[in-house]
Structure formats: structure tokens, C-alpha cells
XYZ file of N, CA and C in Angstrom:
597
model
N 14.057 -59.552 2.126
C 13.273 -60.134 3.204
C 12.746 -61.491 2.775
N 12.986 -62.671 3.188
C 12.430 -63.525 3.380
C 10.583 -63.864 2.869
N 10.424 -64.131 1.748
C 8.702 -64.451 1.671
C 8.234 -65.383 2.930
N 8.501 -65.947 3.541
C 7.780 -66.746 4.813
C 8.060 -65.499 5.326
N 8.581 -64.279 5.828
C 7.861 -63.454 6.951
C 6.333 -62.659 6.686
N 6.401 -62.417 5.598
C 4.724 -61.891 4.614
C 4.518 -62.674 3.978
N 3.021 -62.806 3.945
C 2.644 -63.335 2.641
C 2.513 -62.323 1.526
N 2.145 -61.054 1.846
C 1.983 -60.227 0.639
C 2.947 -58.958 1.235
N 4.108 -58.352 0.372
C 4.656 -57.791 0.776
C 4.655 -56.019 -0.198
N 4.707 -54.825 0.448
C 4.223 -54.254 -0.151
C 5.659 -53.100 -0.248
N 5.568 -52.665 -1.813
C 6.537 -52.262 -2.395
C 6.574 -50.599 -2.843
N 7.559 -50.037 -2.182
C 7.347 -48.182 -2.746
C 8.043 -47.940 -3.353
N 7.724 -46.999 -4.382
C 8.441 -46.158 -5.095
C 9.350 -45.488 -4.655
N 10.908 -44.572 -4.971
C 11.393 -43.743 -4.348
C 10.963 -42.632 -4.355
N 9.772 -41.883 -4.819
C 8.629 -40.842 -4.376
C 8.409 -40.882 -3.668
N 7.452 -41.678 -3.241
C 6.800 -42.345 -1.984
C 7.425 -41.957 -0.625
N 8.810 -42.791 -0.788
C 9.824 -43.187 0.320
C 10.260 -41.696 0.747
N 10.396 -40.764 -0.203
C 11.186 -39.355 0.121
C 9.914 -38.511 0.586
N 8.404 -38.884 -0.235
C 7.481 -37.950 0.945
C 7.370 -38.559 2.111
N 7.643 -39.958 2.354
C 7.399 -40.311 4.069
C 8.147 -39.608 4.648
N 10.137 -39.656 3.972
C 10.742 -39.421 5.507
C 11.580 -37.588 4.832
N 10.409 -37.309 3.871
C 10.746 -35.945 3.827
C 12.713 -35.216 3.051
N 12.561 -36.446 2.516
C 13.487 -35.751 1.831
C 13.513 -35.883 0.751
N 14.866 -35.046 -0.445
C 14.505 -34.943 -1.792
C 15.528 -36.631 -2.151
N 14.732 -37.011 -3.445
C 15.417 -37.777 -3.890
C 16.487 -38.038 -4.788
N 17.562 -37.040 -4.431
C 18.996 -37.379 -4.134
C 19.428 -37.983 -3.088
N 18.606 -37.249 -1.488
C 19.191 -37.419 -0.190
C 18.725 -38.878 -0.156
N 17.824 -39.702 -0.893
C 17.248 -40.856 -0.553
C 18.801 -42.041 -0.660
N 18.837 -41.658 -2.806
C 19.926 -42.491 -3.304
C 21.198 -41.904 -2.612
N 21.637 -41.239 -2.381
C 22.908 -41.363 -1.054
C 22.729 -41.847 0.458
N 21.678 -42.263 0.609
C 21.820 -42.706 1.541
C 21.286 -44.504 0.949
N 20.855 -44.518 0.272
C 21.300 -45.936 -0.390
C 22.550 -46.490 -0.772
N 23.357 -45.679 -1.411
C 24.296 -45.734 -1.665
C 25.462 -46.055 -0.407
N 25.170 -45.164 0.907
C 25.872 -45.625 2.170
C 25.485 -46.999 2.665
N 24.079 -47.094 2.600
C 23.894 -48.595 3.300
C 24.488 -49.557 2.332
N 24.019 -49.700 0.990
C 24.889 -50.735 0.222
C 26.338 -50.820 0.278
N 26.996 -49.512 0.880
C 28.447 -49.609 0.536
C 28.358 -50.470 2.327
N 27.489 -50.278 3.192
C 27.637 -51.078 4.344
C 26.835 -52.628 4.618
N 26.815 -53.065 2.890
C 26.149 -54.574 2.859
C 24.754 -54.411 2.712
N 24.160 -53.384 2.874
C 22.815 -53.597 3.167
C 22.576 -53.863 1.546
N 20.737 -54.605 1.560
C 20.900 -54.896 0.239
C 19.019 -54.543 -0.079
N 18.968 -53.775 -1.110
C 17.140 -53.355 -1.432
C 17.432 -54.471 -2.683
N 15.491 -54.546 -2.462
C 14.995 -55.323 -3.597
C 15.157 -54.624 -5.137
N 14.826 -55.112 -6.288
C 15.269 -54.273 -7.505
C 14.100 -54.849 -8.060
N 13.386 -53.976 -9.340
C 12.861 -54.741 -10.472
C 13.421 -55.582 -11.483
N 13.138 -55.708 -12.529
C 13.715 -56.296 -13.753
C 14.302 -55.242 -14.323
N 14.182 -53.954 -14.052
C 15.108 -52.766 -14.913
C 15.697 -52.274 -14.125
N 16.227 -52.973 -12.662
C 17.211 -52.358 -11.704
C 16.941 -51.662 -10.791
N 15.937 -51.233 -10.846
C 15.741 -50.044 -10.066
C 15.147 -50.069 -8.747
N 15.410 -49.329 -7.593
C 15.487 -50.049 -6.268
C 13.427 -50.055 -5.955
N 13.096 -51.119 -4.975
C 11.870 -51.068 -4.692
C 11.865 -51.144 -3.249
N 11.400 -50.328 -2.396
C 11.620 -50.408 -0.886
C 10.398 -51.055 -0.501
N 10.807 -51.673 0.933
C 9.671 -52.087 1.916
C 9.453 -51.745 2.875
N 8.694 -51.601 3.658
C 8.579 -51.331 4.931
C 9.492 -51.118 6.155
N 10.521 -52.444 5.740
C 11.588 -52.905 6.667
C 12.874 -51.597 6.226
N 12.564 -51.525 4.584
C 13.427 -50.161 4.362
C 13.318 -48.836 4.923
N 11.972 -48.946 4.819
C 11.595 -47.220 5.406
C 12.206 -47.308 6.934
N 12.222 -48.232 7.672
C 12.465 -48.108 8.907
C 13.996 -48.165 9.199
N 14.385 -48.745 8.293
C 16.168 -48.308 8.305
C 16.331 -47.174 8.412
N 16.024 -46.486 6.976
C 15.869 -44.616 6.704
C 15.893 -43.674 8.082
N 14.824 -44.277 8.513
C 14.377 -43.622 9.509
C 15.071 -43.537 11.061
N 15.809 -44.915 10.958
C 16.625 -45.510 11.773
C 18.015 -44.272 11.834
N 18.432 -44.366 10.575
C 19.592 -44.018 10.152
C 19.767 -42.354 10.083
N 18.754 -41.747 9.746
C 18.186 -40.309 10.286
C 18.297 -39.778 11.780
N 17.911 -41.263 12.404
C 17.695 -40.580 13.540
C 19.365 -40.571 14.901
N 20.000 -41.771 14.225
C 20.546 -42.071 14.825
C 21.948 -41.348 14.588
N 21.922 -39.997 12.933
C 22.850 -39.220 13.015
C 22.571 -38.175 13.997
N 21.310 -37.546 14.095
C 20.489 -36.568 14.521
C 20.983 -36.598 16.110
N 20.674 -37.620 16.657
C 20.988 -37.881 18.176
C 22.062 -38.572 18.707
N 23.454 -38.424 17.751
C 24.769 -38.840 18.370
C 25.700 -38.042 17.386
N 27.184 -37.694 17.531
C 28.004 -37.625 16.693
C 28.441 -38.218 15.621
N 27.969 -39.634 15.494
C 28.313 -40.495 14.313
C 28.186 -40.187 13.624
N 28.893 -40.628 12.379
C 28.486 -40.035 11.235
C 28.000 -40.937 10.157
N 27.580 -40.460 9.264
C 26.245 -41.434 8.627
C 26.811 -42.963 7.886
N 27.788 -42.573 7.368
C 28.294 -43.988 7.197
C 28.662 -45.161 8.570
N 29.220 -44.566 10.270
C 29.421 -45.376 10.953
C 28.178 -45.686 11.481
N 26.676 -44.688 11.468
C 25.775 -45.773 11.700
C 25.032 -46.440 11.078
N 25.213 -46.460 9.356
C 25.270 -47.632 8.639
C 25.417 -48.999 8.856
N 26.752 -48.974 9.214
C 27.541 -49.968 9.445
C 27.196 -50.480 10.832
N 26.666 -49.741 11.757
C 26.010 -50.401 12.946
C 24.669 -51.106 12.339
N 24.077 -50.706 11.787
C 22.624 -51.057 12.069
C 22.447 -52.359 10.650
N 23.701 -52.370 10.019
C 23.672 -53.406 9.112
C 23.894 -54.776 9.948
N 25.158 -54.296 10.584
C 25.668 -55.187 11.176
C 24.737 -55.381 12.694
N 23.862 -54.731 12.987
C 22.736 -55.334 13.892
C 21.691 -56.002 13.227
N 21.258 -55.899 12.138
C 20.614 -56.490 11.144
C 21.444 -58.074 10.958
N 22.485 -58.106 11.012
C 23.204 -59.301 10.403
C 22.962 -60.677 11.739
N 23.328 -59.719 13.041
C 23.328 -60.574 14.444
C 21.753 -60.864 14.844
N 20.814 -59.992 14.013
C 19.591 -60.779 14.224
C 19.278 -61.868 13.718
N 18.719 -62.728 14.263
C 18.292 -64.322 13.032
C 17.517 -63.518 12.125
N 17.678 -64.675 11.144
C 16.941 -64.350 10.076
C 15.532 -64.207 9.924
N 14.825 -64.796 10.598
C 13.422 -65.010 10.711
C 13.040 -64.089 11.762
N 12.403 -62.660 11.322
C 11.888 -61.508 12.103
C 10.865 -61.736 12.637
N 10.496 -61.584 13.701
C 9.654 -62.011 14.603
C 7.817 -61.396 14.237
N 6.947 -62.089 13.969
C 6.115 -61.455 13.600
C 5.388 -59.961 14.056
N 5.557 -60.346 15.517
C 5.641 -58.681 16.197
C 6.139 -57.050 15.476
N 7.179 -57.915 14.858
C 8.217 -56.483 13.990
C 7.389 -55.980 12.941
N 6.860 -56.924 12.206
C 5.760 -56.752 11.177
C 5.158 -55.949 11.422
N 4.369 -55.974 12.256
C 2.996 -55.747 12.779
C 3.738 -53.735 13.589
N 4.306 -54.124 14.117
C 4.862 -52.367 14.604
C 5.516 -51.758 13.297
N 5.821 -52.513 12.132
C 6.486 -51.088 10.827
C 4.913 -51.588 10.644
N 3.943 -51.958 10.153
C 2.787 -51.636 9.821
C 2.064 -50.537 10.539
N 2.566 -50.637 11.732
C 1.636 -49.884 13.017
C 2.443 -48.494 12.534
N 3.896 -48.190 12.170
C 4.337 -47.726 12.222
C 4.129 -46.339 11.014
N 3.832 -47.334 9.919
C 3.874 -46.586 8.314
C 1.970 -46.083 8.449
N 1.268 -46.768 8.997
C -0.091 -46.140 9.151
C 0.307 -44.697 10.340
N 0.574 -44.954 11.107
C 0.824 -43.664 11.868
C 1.531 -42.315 10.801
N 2.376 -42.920 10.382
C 3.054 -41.811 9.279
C 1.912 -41.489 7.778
N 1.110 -42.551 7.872
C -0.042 -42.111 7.054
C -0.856 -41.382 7.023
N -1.377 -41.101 9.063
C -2.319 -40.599 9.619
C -1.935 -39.249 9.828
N -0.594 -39.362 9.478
C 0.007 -37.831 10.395
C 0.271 -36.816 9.186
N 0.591 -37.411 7.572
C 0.610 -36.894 6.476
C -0.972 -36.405 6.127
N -2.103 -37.309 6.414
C -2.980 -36.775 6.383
C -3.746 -35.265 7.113
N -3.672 -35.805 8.673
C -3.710 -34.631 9.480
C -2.963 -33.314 8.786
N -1.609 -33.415 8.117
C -1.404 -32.182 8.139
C -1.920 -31.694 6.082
N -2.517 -32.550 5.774
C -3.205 -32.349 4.700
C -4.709 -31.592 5.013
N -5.511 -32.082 6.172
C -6.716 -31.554 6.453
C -6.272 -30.131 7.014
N -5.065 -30.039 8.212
C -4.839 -28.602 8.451
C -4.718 -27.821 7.098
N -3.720 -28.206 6.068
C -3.567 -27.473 4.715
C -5.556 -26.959 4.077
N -5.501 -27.764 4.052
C -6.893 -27.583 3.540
C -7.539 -27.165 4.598
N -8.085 -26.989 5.802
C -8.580 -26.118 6.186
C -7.657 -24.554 6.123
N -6.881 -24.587 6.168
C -6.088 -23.089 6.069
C -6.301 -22.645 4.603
N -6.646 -23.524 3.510
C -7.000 -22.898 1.923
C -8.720 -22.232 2.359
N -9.422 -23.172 2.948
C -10.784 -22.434 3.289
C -10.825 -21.366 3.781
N -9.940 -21.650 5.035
C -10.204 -19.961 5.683
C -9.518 -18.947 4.804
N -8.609 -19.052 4.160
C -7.866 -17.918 3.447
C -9.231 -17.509 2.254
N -9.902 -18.632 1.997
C -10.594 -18.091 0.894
C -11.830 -17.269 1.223
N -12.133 -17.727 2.399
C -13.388 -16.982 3.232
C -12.461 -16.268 3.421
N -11.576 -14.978 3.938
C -11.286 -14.051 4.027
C -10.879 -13.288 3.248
N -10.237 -13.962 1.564
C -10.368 -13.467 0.491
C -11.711 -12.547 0.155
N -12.862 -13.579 0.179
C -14.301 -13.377 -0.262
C -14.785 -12.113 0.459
N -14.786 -12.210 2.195
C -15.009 -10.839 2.812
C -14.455 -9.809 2.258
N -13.164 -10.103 1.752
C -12.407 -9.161 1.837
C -13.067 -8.258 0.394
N -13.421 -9.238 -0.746
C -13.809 -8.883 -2.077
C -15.361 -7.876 -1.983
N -16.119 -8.701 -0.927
C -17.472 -8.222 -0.703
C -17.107 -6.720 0.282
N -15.712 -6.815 1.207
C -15.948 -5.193 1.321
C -15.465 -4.588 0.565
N -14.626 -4.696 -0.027
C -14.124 -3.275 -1.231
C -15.263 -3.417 -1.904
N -15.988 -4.346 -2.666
C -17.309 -3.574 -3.928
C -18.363 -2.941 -3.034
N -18.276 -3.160 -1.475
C -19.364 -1.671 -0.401
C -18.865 -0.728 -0.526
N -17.520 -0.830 -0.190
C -17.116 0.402 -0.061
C -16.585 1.254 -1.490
N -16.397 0.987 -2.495
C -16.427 0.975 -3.871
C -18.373 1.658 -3.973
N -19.146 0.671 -3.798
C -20.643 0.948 -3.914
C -21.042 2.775 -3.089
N -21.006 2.349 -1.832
C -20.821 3.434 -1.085
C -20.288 4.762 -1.657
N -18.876 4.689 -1.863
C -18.447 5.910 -2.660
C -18.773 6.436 -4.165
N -18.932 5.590 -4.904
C -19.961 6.073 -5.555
C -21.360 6.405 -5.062
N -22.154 5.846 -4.659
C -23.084 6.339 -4.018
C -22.986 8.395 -3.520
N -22.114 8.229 -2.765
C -21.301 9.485 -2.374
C -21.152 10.422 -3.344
N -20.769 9.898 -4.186
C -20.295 10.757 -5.403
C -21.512 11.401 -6.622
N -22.210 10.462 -6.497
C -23.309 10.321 -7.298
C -24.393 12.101 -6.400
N -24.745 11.295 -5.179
C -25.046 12.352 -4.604
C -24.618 13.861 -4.183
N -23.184 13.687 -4.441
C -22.483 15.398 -4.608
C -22.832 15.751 -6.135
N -22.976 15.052 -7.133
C -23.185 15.313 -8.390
C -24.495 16.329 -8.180
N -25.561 15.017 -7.672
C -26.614 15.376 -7.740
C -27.131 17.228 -7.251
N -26.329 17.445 -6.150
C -26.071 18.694 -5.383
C -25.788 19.497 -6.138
N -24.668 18.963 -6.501
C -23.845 20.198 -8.074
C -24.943 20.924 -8.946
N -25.161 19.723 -9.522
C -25.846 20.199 -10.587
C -27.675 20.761 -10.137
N -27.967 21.044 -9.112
C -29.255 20.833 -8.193
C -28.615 22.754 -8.083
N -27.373 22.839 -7.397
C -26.845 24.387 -6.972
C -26.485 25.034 -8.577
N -26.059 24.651 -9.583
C -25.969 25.243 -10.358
C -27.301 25.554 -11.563
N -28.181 24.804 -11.291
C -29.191 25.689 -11.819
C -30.323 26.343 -10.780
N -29.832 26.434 -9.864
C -30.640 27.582 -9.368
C -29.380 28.971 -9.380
N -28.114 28.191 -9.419
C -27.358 29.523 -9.907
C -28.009 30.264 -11.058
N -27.892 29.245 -11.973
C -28.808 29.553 -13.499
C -29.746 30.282 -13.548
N -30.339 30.795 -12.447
C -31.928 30.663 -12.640
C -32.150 32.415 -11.482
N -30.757 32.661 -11.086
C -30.497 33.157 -10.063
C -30.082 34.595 -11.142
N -29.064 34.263 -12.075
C -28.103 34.806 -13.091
C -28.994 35.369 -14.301
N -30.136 34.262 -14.987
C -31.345 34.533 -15.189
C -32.311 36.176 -14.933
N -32.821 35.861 -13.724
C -33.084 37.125 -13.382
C -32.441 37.932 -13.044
N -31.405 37.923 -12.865
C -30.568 39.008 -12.468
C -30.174 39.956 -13.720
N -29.988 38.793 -15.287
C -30.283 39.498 -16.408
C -31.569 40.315 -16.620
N -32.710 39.564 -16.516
C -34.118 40.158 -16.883
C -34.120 41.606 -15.732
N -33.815 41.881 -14.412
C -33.743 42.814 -14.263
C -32.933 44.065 -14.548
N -31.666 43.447 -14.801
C -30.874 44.450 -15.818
C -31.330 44.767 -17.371
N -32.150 44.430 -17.626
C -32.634 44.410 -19.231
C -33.698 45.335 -18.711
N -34.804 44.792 -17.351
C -35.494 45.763 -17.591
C -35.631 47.617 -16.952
N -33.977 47.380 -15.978
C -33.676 48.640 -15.529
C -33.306 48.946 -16.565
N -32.453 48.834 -17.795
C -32.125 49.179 -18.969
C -33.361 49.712 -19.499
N -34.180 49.484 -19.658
C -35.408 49.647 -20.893
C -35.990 50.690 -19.880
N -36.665 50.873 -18.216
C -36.925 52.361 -17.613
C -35.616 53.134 -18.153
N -34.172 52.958 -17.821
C -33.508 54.088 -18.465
C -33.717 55.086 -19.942
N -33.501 53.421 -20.621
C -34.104 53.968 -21.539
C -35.283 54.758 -22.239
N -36.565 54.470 -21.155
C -37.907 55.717 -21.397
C -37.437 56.293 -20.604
N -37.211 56.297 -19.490
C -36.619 57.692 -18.970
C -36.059 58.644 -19.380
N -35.037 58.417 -20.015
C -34.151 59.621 -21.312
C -34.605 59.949 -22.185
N -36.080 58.698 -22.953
C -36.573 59.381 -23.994
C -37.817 60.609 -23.609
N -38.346 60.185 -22.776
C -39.267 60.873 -21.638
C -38.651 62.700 -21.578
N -37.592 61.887 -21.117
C -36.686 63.608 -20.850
C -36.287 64.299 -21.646
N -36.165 63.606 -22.813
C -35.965 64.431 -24.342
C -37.177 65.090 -24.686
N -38.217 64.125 -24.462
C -39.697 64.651 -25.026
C -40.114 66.155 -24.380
N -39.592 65.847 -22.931
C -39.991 66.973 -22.160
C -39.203 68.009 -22.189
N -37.952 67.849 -22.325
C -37.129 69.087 -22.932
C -37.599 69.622 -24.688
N -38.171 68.859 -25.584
C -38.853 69.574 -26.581
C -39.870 70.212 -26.351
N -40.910 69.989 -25.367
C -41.988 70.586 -25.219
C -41.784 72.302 -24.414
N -40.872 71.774 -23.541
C -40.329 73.129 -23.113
C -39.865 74.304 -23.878
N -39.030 73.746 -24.488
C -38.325 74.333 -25.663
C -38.935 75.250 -26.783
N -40.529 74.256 -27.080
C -41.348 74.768 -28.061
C -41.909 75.655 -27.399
N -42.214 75.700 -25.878
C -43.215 76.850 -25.483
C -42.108 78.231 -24.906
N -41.208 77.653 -24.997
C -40.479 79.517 -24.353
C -39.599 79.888 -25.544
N -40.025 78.938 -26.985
C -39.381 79.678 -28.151
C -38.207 79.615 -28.332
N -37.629 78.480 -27.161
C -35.769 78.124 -28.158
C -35.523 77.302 -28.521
């Protein structure tokens, strides 16, 4: 591009260029590779390596769209849009500027938007994580609770079993012990008998 159409012209990475128009960067360099084989020509650093502009992204985008919505195929609309590039004068009308600017902020605004949806969808997932954490330790709480209180029952019914089993001994010990004077009783009284009728 021409320095008299910018004064300051601004330069992307092929990162950059593949999160705008969403693809991986292989699909970028083959499709570099088609426009150069159709004349088109990107800026380079001092170590070769391609630096896009604005005017690039809108090729990309051009060239995306224009397989998408005809049969052509990606090299013949290469070769159109180079060669419409070529029949334009050279000197781009400042207007053009000003709409890929208008253009790459819109694609800025719209990467963002779906950054704030992302991030609101991490919030809500985490607020429903959190509910979700605060009801299992109730209901976790609760059942123990539950449990605690059948304990409490248990062991509440088994010593009055205890206590039940208890006396139920002490009265067998002490029907045991009347048996026992009873028989001795009855021995006594069968000696006394015994001694008075002399057998």
C-alpha cells in the first residue's frame, strides 16, 4: 500500500489475522499462497515473514466470502479480486480507509461481545456450581443430622432394654432365693414332723 494513503499504518501478526477471520494458521498461509500465486503481494519484515494490513484482512475476507456464495473456486476468485485490485487506480480513496477501519473495529466489538457472553456463562456456571456445593454439604449436614439422631434412639432403647433385662435378672435371682427358703423351709418342716411321730 502506498504510504500517502496512511500516515500510520497498522500491522498484524498471522495470529491475529486467523483469530479475526477464524481460521487455523495453515488455512491463512494457503490462502496466501493462492493470492501470491494470483500477483497479490503482502508486506514482509526483514526476516521475511508476512505482515498484514487492514487492506489484507479485507481480501481474506473478500475471498472467504466470495467461495462461500458462488461455485468458484478459490484460486478463480483470487484471480478476480487481484485483478480488480489491479483496474483500481492506485490511490484508494480515503473513504476505503475509513470503512476497513469501520470495518476491523466492528470485528473488534463483536470478538468482544462474544468474550463478555463467555464470561458471563463462566459466572453463571460457577454460581450454579456453588449452589450446587452448598446443597450437597445440607443435605450431607441433614443426613447426618438424621443419623446422629437414630443413634441417639438406639442407644436411648437399648439401655432401657438394659435396665429392662436388669430386673428381669434381679427378679429371677430373687424368685430363686423364695425357692430356695421355700425348700429349705420344707425340709425343716418335714424334720420336725418326723421328730414328733418318731420316723
Amino acid at each position: 500500500m502506498d504510504p500517502s494513503q496512511n500516515e500510520i499504518e497498522i500491522l498484524y501478526s498471522p495470529g491475529e489475522v486467523s483469530d479475526t477471520l477464524k481460521v487455523k494458521d495453515s488455512t491463512l498461509r494457503k490462502y496466501c499462497g493462492i493470492l501470491e500465486n494470483a500477483g497479490y503481494s503482502f508486506s514482509k519484515n526483514n526476516r521475511g515473514h508476512r505482515q498484514y494490513t487492514d487492506k489484507d484482512v479485507m481480501t481474506f475476507k473478500k475471498l472467504i466470502a466470495a467461495t462461500k456464495n458462488s461455485d468458484m473456486t478459490i484460486e478463480t476468485a483470487a484471480e478476480q479480486l487481484v485483478s480488480m485490485y489491479k483496474q483500481t487506480s492506485a490511490t484508494v480513496p480515503a473513504t476505503t480507509d475509513i470503512t476497513s477501519h469501520e470495518q476491523h473495529s466492528k470485528d473488534i466489538a463483536e470478538l468482544k461481545n462474544t468474550v463478555d457472553i463467555q464470561n458471563k456463562l463462566i459466572i453463571s456456571l460457577a454460581q450454579r456450581l456453588e449452589q450446587h456445593t452448598t446443597y450437597l454439604e445440607d443435605s450431607t449436614k441433614n443426613r447426618d443430622n438424621k443419623l446422629l439422631e437414630h443413634l441417639k434412639e438406639f442407644k436411648k432403647e437399648n439401655e432401657e432394654l438394659h435396665k429392662e433385662i436388669k430386673l428381669m435378672n434381679e427378679k429371677l435371682e430373687q424368685i430363686a432365693e423364695t425357692e430356695k427358703e421355700a425348700a429349705a423351709a420344707a425340709e425343716t418342716e418335714k424334720g420336725f414332723f418326723a421328730r414328733l411321730f418318731g420316723k
